[in-house]
N, CA and C atoms as an extended XYZ file, in Angstrom:
249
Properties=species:S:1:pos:R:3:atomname:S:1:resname:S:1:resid:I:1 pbc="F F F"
N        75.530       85.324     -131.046 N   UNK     1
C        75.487       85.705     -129.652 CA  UNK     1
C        76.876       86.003     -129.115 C   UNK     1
N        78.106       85.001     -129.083 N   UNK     2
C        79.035       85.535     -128.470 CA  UNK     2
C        80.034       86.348     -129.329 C   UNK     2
N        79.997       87.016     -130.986 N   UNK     3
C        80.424       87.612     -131.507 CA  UNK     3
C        79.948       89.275     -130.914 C   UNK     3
N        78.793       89.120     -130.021 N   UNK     4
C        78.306       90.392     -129.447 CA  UNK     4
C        78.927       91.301     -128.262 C   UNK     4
N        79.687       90.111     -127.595 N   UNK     5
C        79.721       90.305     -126.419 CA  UNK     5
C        81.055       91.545     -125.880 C   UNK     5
N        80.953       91.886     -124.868 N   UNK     6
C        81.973       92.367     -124.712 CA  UNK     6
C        83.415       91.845     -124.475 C   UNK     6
N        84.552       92.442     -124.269 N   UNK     7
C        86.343       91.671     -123.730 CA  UNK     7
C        85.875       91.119     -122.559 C   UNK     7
N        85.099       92.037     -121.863 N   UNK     8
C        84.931       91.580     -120.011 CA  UNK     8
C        83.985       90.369     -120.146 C   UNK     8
N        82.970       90.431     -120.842 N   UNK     9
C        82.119       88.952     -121.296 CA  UNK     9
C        83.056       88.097     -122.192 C   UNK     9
N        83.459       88.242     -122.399 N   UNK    10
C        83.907       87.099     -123.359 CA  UNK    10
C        85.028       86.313     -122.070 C   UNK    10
N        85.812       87.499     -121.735 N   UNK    11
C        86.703       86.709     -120.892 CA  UNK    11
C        85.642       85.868     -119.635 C   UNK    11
N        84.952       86.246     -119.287 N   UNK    12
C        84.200       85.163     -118.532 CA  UNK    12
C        83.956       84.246     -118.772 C   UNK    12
N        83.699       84.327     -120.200 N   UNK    13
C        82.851       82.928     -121.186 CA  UNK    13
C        84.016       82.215     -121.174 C   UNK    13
N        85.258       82.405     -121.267 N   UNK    14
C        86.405       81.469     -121.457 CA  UNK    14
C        86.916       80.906     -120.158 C   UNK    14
N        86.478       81.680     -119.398 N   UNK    15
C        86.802       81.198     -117.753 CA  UNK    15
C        86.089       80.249     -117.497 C   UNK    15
N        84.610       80.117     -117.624 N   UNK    16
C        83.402       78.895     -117.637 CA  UNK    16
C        84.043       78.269     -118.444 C   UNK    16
N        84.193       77.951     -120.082 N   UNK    17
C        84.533       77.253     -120.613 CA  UNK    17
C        85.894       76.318     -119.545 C   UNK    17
N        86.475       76.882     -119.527 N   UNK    18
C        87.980       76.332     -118.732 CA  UNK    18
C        87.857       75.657     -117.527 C   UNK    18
N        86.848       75.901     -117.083 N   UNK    19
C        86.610       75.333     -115.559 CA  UNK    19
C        85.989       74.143     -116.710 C   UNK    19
N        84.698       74.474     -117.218 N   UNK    20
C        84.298       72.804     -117.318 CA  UNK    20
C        84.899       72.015     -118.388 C   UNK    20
N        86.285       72.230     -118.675 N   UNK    21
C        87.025       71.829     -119.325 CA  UNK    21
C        87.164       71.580     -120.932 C   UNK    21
N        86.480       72.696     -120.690 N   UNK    22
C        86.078       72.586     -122.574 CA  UNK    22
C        87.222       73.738     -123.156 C   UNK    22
N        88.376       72.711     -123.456 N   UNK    23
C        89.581       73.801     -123.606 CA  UNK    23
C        89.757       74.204     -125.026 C   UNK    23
N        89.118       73.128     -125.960 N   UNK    24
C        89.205       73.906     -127.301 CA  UNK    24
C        88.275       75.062     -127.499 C   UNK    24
N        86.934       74.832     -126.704 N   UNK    25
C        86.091       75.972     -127.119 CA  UNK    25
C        86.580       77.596     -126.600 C   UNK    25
N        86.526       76.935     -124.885 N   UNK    26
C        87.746       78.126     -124.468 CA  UNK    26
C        88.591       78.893     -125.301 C   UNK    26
N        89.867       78.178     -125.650 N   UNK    27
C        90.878       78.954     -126.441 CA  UNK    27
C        89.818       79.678     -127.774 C   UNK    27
N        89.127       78.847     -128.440 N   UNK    28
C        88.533       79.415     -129.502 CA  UNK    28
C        88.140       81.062     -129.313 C   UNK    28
N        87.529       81.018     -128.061 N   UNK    29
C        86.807       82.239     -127.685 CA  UNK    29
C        87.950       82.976     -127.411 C   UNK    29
N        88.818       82.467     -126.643 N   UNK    30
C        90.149       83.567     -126.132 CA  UNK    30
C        90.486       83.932     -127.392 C   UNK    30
N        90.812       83.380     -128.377 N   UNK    31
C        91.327       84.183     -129.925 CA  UNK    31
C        90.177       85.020     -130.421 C   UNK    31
N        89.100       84.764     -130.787 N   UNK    32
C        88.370       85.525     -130.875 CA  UNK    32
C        88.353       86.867     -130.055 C   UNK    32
N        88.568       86.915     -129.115 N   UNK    33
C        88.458       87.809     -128.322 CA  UNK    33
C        89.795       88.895     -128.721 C   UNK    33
N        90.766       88.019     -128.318 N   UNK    34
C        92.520       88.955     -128.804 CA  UNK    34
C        92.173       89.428     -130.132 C   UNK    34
N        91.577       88.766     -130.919 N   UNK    35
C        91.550       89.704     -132.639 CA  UNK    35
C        90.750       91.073     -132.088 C   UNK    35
N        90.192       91.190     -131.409 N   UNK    36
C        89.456       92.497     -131.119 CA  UNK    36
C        89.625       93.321     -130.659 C   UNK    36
N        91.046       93.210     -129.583 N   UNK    37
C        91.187       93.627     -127.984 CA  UNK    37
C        92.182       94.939     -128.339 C   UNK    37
N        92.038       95.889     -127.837 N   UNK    38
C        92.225       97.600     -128.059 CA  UNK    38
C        92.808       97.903     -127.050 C   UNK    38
N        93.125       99.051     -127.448 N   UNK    39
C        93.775      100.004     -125.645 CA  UNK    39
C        92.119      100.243     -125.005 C   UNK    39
N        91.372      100.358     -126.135 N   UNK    40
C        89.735      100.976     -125.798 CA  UNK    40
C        89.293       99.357     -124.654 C   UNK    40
N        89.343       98.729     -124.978 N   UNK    41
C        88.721       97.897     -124.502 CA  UNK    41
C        89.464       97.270     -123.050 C   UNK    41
N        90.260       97.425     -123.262 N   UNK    42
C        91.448       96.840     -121.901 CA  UNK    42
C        91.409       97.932     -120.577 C   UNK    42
N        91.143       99.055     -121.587 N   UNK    43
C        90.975       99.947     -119.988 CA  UNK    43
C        89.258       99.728     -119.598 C   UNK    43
N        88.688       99.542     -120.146 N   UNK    44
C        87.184       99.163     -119.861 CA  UNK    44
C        87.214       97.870     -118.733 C   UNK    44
N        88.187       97.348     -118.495 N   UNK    45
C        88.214       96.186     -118.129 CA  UNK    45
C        88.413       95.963     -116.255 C   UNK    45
N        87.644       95.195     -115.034 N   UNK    46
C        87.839       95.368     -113.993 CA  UNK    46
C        89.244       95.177     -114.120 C   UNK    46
N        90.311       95.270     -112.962 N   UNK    47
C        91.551       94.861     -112.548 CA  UNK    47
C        91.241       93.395     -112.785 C   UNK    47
N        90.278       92.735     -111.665 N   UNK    48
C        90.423       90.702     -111.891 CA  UNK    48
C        89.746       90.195     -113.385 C   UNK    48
N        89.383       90.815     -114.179 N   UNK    49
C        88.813       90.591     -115.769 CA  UNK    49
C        90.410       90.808     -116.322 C   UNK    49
N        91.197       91.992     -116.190 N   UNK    50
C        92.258       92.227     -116.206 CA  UNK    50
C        93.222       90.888     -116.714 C   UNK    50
N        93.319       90.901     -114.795 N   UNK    51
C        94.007       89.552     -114.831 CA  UNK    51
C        93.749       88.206     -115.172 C   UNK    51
N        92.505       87.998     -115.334 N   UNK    52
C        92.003       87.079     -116.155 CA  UNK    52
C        92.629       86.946     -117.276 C   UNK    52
N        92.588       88.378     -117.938 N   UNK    53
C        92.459       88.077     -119.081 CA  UNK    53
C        94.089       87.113     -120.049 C   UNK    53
N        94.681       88.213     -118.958 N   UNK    54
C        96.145       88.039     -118.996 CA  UNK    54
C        96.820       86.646     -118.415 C   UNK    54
N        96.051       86.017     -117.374 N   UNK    55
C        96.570       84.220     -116.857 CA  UNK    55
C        95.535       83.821     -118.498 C   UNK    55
N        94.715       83.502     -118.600 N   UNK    56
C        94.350       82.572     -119.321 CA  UNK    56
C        94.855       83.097     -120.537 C   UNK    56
N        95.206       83.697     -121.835 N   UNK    57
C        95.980       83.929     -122.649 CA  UNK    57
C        97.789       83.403     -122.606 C   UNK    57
N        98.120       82.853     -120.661 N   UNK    58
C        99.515       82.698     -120.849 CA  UNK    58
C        98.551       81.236     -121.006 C   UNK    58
N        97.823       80.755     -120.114 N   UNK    59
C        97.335       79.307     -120.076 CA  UNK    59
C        97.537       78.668     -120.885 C   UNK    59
N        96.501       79.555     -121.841 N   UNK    60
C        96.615       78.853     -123.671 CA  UNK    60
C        97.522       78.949     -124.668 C   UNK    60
N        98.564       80.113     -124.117 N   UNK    61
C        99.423       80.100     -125.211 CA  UNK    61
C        98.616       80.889     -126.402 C   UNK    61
N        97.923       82.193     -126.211 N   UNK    62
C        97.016       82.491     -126.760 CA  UNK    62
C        97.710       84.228     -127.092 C   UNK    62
N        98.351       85.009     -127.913 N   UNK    63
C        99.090       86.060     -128.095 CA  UNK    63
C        97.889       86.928     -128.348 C   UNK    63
N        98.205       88.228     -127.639 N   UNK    64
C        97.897       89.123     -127.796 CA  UNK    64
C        98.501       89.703     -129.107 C   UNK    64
N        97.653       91.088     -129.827 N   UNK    65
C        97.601       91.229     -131.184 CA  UNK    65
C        98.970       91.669     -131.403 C   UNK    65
N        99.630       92.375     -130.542 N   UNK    66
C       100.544       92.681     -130.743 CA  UNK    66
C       101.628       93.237     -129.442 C   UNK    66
N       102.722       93.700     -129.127 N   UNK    67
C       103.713       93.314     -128.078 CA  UNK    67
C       103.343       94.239     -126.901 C   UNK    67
N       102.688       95.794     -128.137 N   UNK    68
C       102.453       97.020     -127.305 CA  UNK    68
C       101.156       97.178     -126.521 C   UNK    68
N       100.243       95.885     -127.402 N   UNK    69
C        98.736       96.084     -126.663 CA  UNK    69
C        99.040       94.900     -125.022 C   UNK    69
N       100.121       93.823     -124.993 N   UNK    70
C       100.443       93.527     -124.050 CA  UNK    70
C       100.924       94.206     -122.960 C   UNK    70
N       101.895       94.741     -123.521 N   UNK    71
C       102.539       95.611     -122.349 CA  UNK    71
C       101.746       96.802     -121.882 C   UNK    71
N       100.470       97.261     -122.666 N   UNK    72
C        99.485       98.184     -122.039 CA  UNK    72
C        98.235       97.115     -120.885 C   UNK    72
N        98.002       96.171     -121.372 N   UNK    73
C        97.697       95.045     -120.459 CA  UNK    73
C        98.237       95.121     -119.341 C   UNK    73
N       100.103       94.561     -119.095 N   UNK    74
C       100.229       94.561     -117.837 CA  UNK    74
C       100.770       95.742     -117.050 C   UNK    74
N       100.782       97.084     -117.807 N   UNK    75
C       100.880       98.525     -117.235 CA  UNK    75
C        99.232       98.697     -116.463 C   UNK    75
N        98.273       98.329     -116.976 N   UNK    76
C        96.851       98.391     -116.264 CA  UNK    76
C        96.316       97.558     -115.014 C   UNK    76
N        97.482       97.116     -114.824 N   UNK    77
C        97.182       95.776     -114.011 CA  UNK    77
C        97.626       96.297     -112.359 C   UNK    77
N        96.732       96.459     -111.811 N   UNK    78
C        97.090       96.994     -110.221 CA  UNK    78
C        98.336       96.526     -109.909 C   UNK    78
N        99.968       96.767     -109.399 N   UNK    79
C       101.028       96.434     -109.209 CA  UNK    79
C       100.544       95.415     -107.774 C   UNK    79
N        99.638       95.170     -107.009 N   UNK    80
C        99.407       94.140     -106.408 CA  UNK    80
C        98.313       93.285     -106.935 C   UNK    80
N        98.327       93.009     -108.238 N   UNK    81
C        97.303       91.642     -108.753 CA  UNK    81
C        98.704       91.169     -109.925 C   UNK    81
N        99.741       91.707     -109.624 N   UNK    82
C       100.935       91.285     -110.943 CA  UNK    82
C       101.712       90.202     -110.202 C   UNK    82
N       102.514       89.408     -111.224 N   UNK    83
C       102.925       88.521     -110.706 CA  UNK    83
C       104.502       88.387     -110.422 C   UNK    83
């Protein structure tokens, strides 16, 4: 089931996870998720899924695949949801 899901689902699923404090499963899913995560998929993504995606990956200490799919992350990021 959650190997199905989409970046924008998954990042939700890790947001629930995190609220009810289930931080190993959380992170689990956040890596799962970064092994997958594309230019394709990041622009698919709302602005606050966005930024989601991008606070909870600093949360966990959780790296994106690589430096350039980050910095296309926070180039997508409305210049008023940046920090």
């Amino acid at each position: 089931a959650a190997e199905t899901l989409s970046l924008g689902d998954r990042v939700a699923l890790v947001g629930v996870l995190a609220v009810g404090q289930q931080t190993q499963s959380a992170r689990a899913q956040l890596q799962a998720a970064m092994r997958r995560v594309d230019a394709r998929s990041l622009r698919a993504l709302t602005p606050g899924t966005l930024g989601d995606l991008l606070a909870l990956a600093d949360a966990f200490d959780v790296a994106f695949p690589d430096p350039a799919t980050k910095r296309l992350a926070e180039h997508l990021l409305p210049p008023a949801k940046r920090h």
